[in-house]
PDB file of C-alpha atoms in Angstrom:
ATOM      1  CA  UNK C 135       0.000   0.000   0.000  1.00  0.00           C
ATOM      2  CA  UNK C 136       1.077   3.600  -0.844  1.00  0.00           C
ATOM      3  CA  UNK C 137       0.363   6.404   1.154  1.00  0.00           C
ATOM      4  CA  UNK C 138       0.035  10.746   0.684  1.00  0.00           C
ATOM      5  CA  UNK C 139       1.406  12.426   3.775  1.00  0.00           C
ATOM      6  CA  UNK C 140      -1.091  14.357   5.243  1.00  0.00           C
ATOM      7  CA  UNK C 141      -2.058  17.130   5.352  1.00  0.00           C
ATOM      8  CA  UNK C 142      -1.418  17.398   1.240  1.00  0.00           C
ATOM      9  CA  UNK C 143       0.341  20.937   0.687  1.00  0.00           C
ATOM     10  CA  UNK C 144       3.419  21.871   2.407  1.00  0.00           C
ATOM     11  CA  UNK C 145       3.070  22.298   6.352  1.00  0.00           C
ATOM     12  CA  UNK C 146       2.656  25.907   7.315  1.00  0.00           C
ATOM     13  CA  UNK C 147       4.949  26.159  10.421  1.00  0.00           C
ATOM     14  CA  UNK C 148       2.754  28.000  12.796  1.00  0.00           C
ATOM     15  CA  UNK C 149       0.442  27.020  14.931  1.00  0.00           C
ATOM     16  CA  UNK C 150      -2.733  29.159  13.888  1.00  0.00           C
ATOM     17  CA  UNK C 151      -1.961  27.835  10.288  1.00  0.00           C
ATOM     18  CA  UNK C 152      -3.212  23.973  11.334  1.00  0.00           C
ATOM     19  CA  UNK C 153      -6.279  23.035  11.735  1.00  0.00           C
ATOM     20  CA  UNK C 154      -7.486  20.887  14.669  1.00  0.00           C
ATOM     21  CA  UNK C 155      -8.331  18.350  12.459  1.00  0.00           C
ATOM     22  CA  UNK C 156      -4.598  17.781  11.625  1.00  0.00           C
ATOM     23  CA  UNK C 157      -3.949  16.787  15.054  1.00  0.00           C
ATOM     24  CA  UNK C 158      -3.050  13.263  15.798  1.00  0.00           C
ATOM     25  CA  UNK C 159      -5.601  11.422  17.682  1.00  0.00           C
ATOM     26  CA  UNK C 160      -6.337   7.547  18.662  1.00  0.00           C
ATOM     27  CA  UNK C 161      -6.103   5.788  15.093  1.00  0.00           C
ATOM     28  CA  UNK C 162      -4.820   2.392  13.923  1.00  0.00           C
ATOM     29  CA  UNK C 163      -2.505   4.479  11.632  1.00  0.00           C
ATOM     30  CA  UNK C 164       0.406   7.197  12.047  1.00  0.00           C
ATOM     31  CA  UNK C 165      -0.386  10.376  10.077  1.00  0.00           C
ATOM     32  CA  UNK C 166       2.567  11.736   8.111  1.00  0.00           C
ATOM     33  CA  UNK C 167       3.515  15.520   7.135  1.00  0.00           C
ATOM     34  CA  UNK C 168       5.829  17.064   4.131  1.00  0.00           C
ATOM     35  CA  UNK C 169       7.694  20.148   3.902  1.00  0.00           C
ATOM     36  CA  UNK C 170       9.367  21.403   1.541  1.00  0.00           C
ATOM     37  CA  UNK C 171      12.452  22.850   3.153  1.00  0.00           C
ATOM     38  CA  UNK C 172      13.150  25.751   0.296  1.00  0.00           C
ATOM     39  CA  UNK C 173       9.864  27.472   0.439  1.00  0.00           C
ATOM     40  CA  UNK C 174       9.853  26.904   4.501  1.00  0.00           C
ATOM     41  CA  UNK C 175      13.883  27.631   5.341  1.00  0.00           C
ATOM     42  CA  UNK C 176      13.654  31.399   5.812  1.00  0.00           C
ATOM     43  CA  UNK C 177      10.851  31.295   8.063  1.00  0.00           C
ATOM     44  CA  UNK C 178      11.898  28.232   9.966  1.00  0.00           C
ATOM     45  CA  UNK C 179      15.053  29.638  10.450  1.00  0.00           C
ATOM     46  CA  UNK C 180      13.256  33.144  12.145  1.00  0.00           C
ATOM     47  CA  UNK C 181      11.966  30.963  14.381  1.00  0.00           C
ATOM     48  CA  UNK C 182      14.524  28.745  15.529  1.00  0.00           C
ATOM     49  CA  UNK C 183      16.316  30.576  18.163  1.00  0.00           C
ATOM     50  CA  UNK C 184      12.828  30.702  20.031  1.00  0.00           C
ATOM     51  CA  UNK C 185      11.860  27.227  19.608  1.00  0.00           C
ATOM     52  CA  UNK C 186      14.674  24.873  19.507  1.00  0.00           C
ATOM     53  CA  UNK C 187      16.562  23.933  22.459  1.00  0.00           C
ATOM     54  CA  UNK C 188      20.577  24.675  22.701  1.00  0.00           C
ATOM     55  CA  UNK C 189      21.647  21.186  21.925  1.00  0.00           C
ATOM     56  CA  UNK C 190      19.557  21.464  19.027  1.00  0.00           C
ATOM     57  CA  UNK C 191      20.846  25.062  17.562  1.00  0.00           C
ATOM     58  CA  UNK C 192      24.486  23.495  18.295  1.00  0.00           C
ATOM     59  CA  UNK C 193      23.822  20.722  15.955  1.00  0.00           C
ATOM     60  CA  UNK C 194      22.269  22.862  13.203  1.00  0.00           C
ATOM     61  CA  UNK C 195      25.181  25.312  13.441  1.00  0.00           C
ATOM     62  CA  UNK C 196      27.798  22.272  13.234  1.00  0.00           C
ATOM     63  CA  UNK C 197      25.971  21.436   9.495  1.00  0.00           C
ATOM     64  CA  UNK C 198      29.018  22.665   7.281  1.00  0.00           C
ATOM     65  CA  UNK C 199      26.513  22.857   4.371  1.00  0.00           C
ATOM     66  CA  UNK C 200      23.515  25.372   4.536  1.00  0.00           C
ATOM     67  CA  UNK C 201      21.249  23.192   2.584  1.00  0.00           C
ATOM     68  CA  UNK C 202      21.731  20.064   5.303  1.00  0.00           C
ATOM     69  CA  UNK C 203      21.957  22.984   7.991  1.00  0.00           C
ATOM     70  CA  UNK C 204      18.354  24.386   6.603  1.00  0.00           C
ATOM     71  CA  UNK C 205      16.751  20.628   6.103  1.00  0.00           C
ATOM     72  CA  UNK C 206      17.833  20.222  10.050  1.00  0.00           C
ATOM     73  CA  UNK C 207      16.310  23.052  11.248  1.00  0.00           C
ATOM     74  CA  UNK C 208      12.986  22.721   9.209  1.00  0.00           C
ATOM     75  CA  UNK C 209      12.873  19.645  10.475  1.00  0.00           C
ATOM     76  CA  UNK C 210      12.884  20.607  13.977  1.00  0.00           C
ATOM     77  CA  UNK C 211      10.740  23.836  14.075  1.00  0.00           C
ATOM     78  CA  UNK C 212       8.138  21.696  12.464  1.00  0.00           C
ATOM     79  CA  UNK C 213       8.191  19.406  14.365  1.00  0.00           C
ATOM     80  CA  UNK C 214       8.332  21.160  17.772  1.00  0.00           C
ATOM     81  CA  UNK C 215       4.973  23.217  16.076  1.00  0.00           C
ATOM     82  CA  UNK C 216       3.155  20.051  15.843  1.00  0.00           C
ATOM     83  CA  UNK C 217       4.156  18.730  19.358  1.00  0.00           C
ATOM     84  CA  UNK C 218       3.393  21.890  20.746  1.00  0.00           C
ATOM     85  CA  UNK C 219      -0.171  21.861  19.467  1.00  0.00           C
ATOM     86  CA  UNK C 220      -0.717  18.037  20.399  1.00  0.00           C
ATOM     87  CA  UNK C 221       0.188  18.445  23.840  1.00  0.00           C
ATOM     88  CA  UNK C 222      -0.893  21.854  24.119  1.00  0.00           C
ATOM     89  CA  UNK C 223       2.123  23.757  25.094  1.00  0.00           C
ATOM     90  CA  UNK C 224       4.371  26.314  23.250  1.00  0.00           C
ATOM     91  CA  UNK C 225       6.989  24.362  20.600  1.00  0.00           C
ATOM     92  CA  UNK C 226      10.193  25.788  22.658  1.00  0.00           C
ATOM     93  CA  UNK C 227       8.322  23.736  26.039  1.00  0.00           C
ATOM     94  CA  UNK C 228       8.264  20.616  24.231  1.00  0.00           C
ATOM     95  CA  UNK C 229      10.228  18.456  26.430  1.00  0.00           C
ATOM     96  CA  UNK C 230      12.185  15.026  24.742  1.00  0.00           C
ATOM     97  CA  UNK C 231      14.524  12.421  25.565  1.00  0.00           C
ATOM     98  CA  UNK C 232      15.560   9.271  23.952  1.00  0.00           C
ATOM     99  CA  UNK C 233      14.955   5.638  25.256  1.00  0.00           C
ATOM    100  CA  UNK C 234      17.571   3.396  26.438  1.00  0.00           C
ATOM    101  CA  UNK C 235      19.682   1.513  23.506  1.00  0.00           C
ATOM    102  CA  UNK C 236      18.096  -1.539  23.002  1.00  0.00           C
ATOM    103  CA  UNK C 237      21.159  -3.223  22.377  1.00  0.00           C
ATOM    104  CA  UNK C 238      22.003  -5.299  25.809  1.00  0.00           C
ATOM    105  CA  UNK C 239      24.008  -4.173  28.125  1.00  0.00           C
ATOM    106  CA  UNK C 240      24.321  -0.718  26.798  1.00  0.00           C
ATOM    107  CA  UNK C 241      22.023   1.296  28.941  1.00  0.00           C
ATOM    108  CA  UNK C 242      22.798   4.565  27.630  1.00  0.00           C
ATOM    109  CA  UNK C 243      20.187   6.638  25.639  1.00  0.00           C
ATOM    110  CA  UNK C 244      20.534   5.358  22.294  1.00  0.00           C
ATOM    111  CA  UNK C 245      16.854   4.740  21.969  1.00  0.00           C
ATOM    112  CA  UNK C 246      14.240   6.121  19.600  1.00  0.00           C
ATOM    113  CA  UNK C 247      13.437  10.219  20.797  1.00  0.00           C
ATOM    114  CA  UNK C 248      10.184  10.322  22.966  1.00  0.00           C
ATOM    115  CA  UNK C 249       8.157  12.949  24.672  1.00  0.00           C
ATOM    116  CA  UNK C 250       8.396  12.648  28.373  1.00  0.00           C
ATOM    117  CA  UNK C 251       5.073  10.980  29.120  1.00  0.00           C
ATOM    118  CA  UNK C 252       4.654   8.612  25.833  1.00  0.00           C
ATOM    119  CA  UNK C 253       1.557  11.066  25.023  1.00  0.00           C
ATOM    120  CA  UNK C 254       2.249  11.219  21.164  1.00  0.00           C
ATOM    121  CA  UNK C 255       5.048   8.811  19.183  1.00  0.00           C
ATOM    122  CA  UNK C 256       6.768  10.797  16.756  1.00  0.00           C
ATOM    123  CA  UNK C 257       9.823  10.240  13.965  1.00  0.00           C
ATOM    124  CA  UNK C 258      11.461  13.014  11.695  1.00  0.00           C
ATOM    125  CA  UNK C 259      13.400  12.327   8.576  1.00  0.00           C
ATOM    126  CA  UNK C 260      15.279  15.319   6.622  1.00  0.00           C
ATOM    127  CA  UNK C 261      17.241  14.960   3.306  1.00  0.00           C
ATOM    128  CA  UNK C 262      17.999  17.892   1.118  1.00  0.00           C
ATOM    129  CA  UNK C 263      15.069  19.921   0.016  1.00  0.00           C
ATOM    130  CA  UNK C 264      12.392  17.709   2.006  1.00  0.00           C
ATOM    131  CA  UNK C 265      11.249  16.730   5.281  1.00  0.00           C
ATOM    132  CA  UNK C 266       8.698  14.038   6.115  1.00  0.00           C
ATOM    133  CA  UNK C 267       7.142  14.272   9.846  1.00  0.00           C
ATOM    134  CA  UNK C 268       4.989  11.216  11.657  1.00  0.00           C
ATOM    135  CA  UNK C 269       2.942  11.263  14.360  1.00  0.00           C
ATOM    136  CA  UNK C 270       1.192   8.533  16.209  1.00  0.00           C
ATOM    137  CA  UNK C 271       0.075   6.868  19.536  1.00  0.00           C
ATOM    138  CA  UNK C 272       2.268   3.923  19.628  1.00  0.00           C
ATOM    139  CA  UNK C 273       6.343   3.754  18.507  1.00  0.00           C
ATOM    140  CA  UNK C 274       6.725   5.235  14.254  1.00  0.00           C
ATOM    141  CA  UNK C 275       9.520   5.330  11.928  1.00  0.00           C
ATOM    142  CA  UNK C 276       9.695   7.359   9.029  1.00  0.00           C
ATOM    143  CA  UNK C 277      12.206   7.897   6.410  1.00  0.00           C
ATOM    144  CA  UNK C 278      12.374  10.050   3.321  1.00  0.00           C
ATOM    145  CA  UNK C 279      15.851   9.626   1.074  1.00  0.00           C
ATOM    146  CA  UNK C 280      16.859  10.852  -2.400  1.00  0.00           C
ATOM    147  CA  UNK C 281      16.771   7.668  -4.444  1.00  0.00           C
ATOM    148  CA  UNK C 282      21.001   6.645  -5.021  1.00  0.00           C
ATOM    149  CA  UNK C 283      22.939   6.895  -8.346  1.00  0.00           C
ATOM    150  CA  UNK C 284      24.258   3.089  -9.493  1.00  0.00           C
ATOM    151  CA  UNK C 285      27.289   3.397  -7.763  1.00  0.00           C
ATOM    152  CA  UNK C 286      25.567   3.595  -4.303  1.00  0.00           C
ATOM    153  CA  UNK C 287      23.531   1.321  -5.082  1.00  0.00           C
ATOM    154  CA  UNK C 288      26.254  -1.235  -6.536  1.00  0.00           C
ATOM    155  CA  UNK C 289      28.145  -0.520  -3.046  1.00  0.00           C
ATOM    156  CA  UNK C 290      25.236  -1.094  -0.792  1.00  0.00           C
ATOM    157  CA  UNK C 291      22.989  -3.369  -2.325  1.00  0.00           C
ATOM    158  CA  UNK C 292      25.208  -6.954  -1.022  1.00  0.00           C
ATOM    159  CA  UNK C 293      24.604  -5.460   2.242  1.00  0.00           C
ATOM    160  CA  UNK C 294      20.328  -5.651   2.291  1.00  0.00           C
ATOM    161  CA  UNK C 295      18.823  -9.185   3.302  1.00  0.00           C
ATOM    162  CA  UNK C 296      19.822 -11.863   0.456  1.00  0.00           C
ATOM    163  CA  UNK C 297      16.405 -11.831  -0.805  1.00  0.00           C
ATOM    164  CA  UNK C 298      16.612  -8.270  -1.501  1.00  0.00           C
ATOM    165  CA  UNK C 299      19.854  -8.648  -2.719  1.00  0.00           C
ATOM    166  CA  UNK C 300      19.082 -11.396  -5.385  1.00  0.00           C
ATOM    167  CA  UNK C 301      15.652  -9.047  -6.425  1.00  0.00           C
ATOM    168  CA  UNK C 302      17.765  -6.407  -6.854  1.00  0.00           C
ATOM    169  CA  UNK C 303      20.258  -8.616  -9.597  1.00  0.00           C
ATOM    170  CA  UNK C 304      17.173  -9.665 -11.085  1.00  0.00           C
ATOM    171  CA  UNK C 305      16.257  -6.539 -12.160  1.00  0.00           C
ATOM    172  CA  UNK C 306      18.108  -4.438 -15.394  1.00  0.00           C
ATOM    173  CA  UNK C 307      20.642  -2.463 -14.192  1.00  0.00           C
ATOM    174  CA  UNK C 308      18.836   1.417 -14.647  1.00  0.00           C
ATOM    175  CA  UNK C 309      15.808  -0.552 -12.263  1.00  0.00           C
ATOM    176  CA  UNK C 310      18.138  -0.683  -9.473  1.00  0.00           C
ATOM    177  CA  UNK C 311      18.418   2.408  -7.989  1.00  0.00           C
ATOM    178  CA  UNK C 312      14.658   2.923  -7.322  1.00  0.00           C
ATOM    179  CA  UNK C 313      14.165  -0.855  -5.509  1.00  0.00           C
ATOM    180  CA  UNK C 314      17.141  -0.197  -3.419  1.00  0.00           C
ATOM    181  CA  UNK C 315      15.868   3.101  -2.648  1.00  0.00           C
ATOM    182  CA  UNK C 316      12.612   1.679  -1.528  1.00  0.00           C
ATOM    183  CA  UNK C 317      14.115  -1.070   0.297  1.00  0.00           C
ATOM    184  CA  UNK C 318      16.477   1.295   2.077  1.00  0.00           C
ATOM    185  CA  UNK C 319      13.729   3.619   3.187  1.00  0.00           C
ATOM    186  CA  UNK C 320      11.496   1.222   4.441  1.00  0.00           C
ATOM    187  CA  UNK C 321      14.565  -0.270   6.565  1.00  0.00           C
ATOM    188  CA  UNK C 322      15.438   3.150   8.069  1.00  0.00           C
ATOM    189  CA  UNK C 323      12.188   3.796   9.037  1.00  0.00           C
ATOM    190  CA  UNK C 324      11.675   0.301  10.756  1.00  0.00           C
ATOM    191  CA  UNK C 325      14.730   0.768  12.811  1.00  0.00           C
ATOM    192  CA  UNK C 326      13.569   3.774  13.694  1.00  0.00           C
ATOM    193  CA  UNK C 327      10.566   2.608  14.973  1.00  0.00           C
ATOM    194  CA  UNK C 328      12.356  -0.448  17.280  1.00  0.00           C
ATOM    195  CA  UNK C 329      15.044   2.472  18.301  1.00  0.00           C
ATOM    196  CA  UNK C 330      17.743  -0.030  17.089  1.00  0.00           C
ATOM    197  CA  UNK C 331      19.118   2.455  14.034  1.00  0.00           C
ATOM    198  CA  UNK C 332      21.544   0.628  11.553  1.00  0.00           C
ATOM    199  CA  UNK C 333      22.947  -0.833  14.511  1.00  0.00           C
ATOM    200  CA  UNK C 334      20.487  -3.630  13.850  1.00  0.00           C
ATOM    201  CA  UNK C 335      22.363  -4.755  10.262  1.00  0.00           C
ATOM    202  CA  UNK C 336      20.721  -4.686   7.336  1.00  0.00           C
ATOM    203  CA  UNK C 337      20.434  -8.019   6.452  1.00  0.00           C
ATOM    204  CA  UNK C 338      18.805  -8.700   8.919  1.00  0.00           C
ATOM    205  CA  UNK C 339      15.209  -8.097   8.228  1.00  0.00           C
ATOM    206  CA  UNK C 340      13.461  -8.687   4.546  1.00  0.00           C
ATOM    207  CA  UNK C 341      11.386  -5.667   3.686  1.00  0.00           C
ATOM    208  CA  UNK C 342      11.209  -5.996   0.246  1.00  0.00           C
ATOM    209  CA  UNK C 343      12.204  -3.711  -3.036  1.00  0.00           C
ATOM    210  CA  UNK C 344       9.530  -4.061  -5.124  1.00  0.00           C
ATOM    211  CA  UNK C 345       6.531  -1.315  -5.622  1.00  0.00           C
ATOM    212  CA  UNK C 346       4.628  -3.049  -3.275  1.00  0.00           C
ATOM    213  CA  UNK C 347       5.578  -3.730   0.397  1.00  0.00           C
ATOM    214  CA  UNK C 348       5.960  -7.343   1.642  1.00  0.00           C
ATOM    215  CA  UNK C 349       4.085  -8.296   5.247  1.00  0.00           C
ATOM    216  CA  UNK C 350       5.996  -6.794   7.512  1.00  0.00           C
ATOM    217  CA  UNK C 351       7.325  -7.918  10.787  1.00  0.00           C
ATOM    218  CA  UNK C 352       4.496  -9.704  13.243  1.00  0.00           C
ATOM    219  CA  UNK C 353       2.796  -6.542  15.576  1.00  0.00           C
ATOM    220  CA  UNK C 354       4.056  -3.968  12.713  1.00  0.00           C
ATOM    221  CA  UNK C 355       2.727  -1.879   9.382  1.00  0.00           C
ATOM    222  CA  UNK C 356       4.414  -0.945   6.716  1.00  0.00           C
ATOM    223  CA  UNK C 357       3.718   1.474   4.077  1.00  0.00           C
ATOM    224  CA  UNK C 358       5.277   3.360   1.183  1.00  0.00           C
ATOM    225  CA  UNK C 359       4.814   6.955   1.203  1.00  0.00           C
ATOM    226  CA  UNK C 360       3.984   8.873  -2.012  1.00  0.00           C
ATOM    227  CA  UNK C 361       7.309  11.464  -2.106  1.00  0.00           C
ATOM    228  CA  UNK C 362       8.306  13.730  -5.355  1.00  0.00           C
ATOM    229  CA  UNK C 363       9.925  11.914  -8.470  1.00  0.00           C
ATOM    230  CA  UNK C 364      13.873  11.215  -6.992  1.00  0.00           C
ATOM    231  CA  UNK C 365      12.501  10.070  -3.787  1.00  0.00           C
ATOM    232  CA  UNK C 366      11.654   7.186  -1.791  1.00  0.00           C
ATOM    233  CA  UNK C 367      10.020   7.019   1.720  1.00  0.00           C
ATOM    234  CA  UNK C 368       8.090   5.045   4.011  1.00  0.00           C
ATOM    235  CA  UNK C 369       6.615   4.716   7.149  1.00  0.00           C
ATOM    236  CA  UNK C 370       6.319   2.246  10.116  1.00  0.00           C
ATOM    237  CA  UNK C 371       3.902   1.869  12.785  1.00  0.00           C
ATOM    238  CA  UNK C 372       3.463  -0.256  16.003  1.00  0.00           C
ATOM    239  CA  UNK C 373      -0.059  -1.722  15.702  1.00  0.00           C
ATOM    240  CA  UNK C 374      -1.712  -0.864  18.860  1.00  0.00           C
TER     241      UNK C 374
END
């Protein structure tokens, strides 16, 4: 199944600019936002200084390149503005912290970013010149990427599950790139759901690179997400 973030035009990046009926509520599915950082850079970057927190302005000043540096803090703003109207409290009093790493014995917090309470499950990807946003009300991954030139894809594509692998040979060579994008995406956003990141290998889990995703993981959903032509991106949800 394929997927149009929601709402459908570009997220305005102030509160009074959403409707109530783009707030996340109790559903069986995560509802996803895009923004496209060019047309929202300038004003996300206005507001930044009042919204983000320090550790978050010291990682979008350590961006060496203004277009990651911009995609970072669209990212952010936005999605402090729609935590802030979820929860009912300004975007800069948005408190988060991250889980502890899943990995055993590690106990540090590696985790997948929460709010403090578990009120609202979020994930943010950001790639040059777009942003996807999720919000649900149990554990999300999303993940938006440009889709790779061959070379990437040559590089990479041993390392995805051997099923994946051997779809991916199957196909004719100027295929490629799109399946692996797809089957990267919908990777990324699944370890960003378990709070695992790469660190989980990825071979390890078949997710398919074809248009259509394969059943996903027992107790999770997973869905492509329509993105502009050069991009892939999906999204996975917890199933309450």
């Amino acid at each position: 199944m394929i997927v149009a973030p929601s709402p459908s035009v570009p997220l305005e990046l102030d509160p009074e600019r959403l409707s109530p009926l783009s707030r996340p509520g109790v559903s069986n599915a995560p509802v996803v936002w895009s923004v496209d950082v060019t047309s929202r850079a300038a004003r996300a970057a206005r507001l930044a200084a009042g919204t983000l927190d320090d550790e978050e302005r010291e990682r979008a000043a350590a961006f060496r390149h203004q277009a990651d540096r911009d995609a970072y803090v669209v990212a952010h703003v936005g999605l402090r503005m729609l935590l802030g109207l979820y929860l009912d409290v300004s975007p800069d009093r948005v408190r988060m912290t991250r889980r502890p790493c899943p990995t055993p014995n590690c106990g540090k917090p590696h985790g997948r970013p929460v709010v403090r309470g578990d009120e609202i499950h979020f994930s943010l990807s950001h790639t040059r010149g777009l942003v996807f946003l999720a919000l649900a009300d149990s554990p999300v991954g999303v993940d938006v990427e440009k889709v790779p030139d061959a070379e990437v894809t040559a590089k990479l594509g041993p390392l995805l599950h051997p099923r994946e692998t051997a779809e991916l040979d199957a196909l004719r060579p100027a295929e490629r790139p799109l399946a692996f994008g797809r089957a990267w995406v919908r990777k990324e956003a699944y370890f960003k759901a378990l709070g695992t990141g790469l660190s989980r290998g990825t071979a390890a889990d078949y997710l398919g690179t074809g248009p259509t995703p394969p059943p996903p993981p027992p107790g999770w959903s997973l869905t492509d997400v329509v993105a502009p032509d050069g991009y892939a991106a999906a999204v996975v949800h917890q199933r309450p």
